[in-house]
XYZ file of C-alpha atoms in Angstrom:
380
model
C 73.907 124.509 92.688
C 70.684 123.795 94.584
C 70.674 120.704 97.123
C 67.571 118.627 97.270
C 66.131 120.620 100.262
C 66.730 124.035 98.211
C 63.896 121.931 95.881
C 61.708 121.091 98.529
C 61.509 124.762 99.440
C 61.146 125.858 96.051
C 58.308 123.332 95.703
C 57.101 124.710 98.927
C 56.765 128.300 97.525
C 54.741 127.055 94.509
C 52.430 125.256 96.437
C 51.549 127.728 99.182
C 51.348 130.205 96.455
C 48.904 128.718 94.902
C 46.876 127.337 97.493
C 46.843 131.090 99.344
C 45.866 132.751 95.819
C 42.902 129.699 95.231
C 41.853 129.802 98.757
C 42.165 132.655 99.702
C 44.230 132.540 102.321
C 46.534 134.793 103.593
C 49.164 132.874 105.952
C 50.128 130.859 102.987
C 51.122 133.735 101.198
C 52.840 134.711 103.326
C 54.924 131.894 103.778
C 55.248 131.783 100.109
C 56.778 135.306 100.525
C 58.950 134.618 103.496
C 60.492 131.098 102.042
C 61.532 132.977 98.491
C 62.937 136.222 100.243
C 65.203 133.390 102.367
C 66.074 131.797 99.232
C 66.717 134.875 97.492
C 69.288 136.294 100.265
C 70.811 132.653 100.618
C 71.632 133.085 96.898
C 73.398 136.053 96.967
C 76.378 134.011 99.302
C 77.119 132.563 95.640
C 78.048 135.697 94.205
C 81.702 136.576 94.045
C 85.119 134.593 92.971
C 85.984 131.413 94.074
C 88.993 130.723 91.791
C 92.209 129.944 93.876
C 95.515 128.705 92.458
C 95.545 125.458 94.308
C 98.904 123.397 94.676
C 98.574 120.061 96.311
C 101.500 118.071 97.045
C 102.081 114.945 98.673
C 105.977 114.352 100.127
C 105.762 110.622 99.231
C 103.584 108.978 96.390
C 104.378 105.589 97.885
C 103.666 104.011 101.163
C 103.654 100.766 103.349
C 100.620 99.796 104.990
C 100.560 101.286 108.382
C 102.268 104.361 107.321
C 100.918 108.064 107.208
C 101.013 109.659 103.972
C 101.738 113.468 104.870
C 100.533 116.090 102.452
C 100.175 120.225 101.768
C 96.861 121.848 100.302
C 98.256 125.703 99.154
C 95.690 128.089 98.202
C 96.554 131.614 96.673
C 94.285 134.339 95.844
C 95.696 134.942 92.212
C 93.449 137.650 91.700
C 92.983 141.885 92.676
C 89.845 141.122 94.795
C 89.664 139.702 98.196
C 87.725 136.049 97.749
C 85.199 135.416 100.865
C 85.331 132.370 103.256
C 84.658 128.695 101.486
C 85.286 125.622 102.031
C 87.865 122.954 100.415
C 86.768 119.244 99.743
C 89.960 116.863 99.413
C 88.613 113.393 98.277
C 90.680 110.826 99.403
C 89.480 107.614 97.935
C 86.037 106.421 98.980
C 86.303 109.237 101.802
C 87.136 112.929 101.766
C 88.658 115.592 104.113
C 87.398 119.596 103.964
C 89.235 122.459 104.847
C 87.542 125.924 105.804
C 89.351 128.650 104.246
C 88.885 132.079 105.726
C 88.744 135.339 103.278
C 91.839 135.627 101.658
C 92.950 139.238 100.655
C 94.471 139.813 96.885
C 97.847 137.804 96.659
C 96.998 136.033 100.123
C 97.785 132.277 100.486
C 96.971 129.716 103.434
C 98.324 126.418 103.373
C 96.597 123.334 104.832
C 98.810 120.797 105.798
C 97.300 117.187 105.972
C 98.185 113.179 106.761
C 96.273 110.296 105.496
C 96.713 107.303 107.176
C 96.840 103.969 105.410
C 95.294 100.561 106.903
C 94.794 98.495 103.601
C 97.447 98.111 100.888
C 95.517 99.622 97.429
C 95.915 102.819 95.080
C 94.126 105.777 96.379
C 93.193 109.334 94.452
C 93.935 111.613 96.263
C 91.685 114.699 94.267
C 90.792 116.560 92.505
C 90.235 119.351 95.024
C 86.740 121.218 95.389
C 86.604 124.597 95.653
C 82.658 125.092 97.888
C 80.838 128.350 98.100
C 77.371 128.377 100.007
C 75.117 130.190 102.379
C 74.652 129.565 106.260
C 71.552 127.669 105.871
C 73.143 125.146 103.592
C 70.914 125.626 100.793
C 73.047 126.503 97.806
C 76.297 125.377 97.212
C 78.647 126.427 94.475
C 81.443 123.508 93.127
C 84.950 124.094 91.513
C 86.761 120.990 90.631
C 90.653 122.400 90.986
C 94.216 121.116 90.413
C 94.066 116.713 89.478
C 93.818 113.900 91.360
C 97.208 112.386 92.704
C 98.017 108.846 92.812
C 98.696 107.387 96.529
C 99.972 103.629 95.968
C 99.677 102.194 99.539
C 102.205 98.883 99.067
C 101.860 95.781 100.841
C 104.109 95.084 103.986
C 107.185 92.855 102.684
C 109.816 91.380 104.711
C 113.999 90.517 103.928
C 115.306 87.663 102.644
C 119.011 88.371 102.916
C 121.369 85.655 103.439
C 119.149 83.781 100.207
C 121.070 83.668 96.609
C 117.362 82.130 95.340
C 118.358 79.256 94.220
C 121.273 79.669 90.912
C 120.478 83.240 90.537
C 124.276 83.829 91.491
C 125.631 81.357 89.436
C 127.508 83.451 87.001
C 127.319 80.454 84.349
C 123.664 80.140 84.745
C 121.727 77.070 85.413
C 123.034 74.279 82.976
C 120.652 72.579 80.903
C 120.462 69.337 78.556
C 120.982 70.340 75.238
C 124.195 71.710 73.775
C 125.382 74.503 72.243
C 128.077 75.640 69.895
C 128.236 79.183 71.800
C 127.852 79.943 75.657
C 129.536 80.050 78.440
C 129.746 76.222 80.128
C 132.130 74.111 78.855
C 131.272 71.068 78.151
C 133.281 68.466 75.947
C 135.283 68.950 72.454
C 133.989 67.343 69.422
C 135.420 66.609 65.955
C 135.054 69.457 63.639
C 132.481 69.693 61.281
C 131.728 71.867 58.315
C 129.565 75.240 59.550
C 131.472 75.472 62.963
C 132.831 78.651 64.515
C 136.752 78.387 64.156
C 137.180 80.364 66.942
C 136.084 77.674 68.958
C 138.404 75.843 68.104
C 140.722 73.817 70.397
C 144.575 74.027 69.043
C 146.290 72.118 71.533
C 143.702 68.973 71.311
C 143.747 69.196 67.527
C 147.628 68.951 67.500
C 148.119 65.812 69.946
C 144.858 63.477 68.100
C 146.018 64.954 64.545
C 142.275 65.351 64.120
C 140.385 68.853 63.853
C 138.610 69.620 67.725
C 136.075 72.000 68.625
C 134.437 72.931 71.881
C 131.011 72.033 72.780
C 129.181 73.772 75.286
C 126.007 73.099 77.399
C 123.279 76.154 77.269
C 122.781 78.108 79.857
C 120.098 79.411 81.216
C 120.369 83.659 82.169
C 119.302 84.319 86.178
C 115.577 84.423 85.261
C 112.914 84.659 88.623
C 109.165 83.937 88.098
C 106.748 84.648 90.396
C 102.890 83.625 89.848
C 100.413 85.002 92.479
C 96.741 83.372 92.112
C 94.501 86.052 92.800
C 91.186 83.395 92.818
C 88.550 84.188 95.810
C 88.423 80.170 96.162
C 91.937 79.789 96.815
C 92.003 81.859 100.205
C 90.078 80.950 103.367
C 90.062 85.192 103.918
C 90.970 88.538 103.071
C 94.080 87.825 105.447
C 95.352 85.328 103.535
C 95.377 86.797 100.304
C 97.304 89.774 101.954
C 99.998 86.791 103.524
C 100.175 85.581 99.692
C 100.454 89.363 98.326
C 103.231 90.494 101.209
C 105.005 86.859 100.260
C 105.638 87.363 96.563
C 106.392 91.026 97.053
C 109.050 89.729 99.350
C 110.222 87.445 96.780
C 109.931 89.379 94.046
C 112.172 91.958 95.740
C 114.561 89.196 96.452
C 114.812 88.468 92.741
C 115.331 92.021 91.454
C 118.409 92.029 94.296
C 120.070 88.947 92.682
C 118.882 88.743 89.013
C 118.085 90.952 85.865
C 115.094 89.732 85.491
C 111.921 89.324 86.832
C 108.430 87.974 85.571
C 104.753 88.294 87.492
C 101.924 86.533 86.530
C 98.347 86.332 88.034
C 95.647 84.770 86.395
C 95.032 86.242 83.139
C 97.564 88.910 82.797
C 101.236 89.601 83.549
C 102.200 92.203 86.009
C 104.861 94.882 84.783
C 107.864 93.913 86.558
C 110.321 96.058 85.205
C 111.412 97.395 88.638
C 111.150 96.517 92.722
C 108.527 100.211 92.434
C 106.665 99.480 89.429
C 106.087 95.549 90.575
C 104.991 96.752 94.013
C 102.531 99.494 92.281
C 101.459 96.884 90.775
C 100.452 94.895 93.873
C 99.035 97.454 95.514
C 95.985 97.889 93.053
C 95.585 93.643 92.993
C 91.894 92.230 93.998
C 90.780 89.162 94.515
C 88.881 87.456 91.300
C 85.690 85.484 90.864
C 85.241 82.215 91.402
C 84.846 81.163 88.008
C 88.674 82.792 87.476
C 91.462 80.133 86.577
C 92.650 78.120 89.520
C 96.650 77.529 90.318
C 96.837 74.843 87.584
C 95.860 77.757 84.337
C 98.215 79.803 86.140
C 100.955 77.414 85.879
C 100.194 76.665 82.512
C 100.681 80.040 81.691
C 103.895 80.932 83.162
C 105.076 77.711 81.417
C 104.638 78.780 78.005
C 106.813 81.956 78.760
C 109.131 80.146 81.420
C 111.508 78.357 78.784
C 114.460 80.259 80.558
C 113.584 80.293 83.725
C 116.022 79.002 86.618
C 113.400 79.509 89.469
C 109.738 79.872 89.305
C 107.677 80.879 92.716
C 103.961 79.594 93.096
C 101.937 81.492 95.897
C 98.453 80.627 96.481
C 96.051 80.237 100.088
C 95.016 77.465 101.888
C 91.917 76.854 99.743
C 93.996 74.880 96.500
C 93.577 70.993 96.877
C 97.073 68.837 96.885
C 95.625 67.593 93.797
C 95.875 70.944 91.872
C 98.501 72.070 93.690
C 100.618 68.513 92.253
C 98.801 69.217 88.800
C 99.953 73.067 88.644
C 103.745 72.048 89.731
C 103.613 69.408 87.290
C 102.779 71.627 84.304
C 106.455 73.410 84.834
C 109.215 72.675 82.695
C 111.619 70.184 84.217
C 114.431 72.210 84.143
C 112.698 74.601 86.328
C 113.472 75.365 89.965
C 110.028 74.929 91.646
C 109.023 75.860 95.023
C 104.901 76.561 96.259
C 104.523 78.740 98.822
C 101.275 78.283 100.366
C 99.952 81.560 102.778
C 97.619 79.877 105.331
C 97.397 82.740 108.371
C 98.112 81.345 111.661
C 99.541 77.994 110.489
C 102.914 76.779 111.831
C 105.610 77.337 109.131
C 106.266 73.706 107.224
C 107.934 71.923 104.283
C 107.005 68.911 102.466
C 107.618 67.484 98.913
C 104.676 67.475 96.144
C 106.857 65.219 92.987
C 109.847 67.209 92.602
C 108.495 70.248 93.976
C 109.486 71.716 97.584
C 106.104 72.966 99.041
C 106.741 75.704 101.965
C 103.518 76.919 103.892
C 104.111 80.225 105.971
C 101.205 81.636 108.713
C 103.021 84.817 108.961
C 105.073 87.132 106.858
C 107.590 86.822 109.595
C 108.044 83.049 108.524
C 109.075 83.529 105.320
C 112.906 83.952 105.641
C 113.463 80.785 107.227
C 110.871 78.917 105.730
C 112.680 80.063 102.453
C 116.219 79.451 103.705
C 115.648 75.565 104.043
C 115.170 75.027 100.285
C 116.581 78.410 98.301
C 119.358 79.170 101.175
């Protein structure tokens, strides 16, 4: 493949070539001559294999911010001809890393052993590796795309909470709510029998004494079900650091849930995050951006997770220090009342604090280090 200064010689050629043969002069020729027979003997570098059997393997897919991600780049000569010197181009996200490879004899490998250090949570591709071939002027350069890109999920930094039971989420009843039930597990009150009801509910000893037919009425329960709803709206964080404080918070949380309960749900404005374990929620939080402005504030979120929050016992609101009291009442509000609420609002560098918006408890944190305690007054 020709670079854009292989074309500017090549143009060069033409134009001297022309000019010498119009004008008769000689010395541009001559440079005409000299400029091909350069390009001509940088070509031949190109000639020759530059198919390796490339293995690239990272130890862990999965990191925490700050971590290294340490990696192996194997290259065999799979062929019965020695392969010259090239180069190897790792692309690493927005950046890339190259390896020079010296000739490698028939069956020869090298391996390349590399670390990628991680400063921001996100999802990096690591790959596909390049294969280069060119000439020691730089002019051609000959590209094989080998072996596919790997997925590096760099996780956001979470924190603890041990010593929290999240509110009922180790009640083994559930969290009792108002209506009644013919069939769960809290006992409630016995009623006289009418026509339809289980008889295996019921109550012998009751029925014998009042002469009268008694069942057992129970109050629903509600199974240990977490929610956790992250608003991922530019408006609602003074900076990029806050909406990393909010991200670290309800990965915290959310890992707290999967610890006590079954179940967890994620929501951020306009989607739900897959949730189906502690490593596919935090995969999920690694790849989160920040939205436009004109994406739903706290109080659509809410609404959201309300529809689908029927059986929840607790349900987490995180958001910056950008949402007004106003929406930050208006999105509690929109809950169901048998919902455990609590707001946790990320506001970096604030003094942790707790206040009461209706019958919400409203925590605000300045540092993942907060959280536990900040937690622990209302969920300990």
């Amino acid at each position: 493949m020709a670079r854009s200064v292989t074309w500017v010689l090549i143009a060069t050629v033409i134009v001297c070539a022309l000019a010498g043969s119009m004008l008769g002069w000689a010395e541009l020729v001559v440079a005409a001559v000299v400029i091909t027979t350069a390009l001509a003997v940088c070509a031949l570098f190109l000639i020759g294999r530059t198919t390796y059997d490339v293995a690239l393997d990272l130890t862990r897919t999965r990191v925490v911010v700050g971590e290294r991600a340490v990696g192996a780049l194997t290259l065999t000569n799979g062929g019965d001809r020695a392969i010259l010197p090239s180069r190897v181009v790792l692309p690493v996200g927005s950046g890339r890393g190259t390896f020079d490879v010296p000739r490698l004899s028939a069956g020869e490998s090298r391996e390349e052993l590399f670390t990628i250090p991680t400063t921001a949570r996100g999802v990096l591709a690591v790959g596909p590796v390049s294969v280069l071939r060119g000439d020691p002027l730089g002019l051609f350069e000959r590209v094989h795309n080998r072996e596919r890109a790997v997925q590096l999920y760099v996780h956001p930094r979470t924190t603890g909470l041990d010593g929290l039971s999240l509110g009922h989420l180790r009640d083994l009843e559930g969290l009792p709510a108002s209506d009644l039930s013919p069939d769960d597990v809290s006992f409630h009150a016995l009623r006289e029998y009418q026509p339809g009801d289980d008889r295996r509910h019921v109550h012998w000893r009751s029925s014998a004494r009042t002469g009268t037919l008694m069942v057992r009425q129970y109050e629903e329960t509600r199974r240990s079900h977490f929610v956790v709803g992250l608003s991922v709206r530019a408006g609602d964080y003074r900076d990029a650091d806050e909406f990393e404080l909010a991200i670290s918070v309800a990965g915290s949380v959310g890992l707290r849930a999967f610890s006590d309960s079954r179940r967890l749900d994620a929501w951020v404005q306009g989607r739900a995050l897959p949730a189906a374990s502690g490593r596919r929620f935090l995969d999920a939080l690694a790849g989160l951006e920040q939205g436009r402005t004109r994406t739903g504030g706290l109080v659509e979120l809410a609404g959201v997770i309300a529809a689908g929050a029927s059986t929840a016992s607790v349900a987490v609101l995180v958001c910056g220090s950008g949402v007004p009291a106003a929406q930050l009442r208006a999105a509690c509000a929109r809950l169901p009342r048998e919902v455990r609420v609590v707001a946790v609002i990320a506001e970096s560098g604030a003094r942790p604090g707790l206040r009461r918006i209706g019958d919400a408890d409203v925590v605000t944190v300045g540092a993942l280090d907060d959280l536990p305690a900040s937690l622990r007054k209302v969920l300990g």
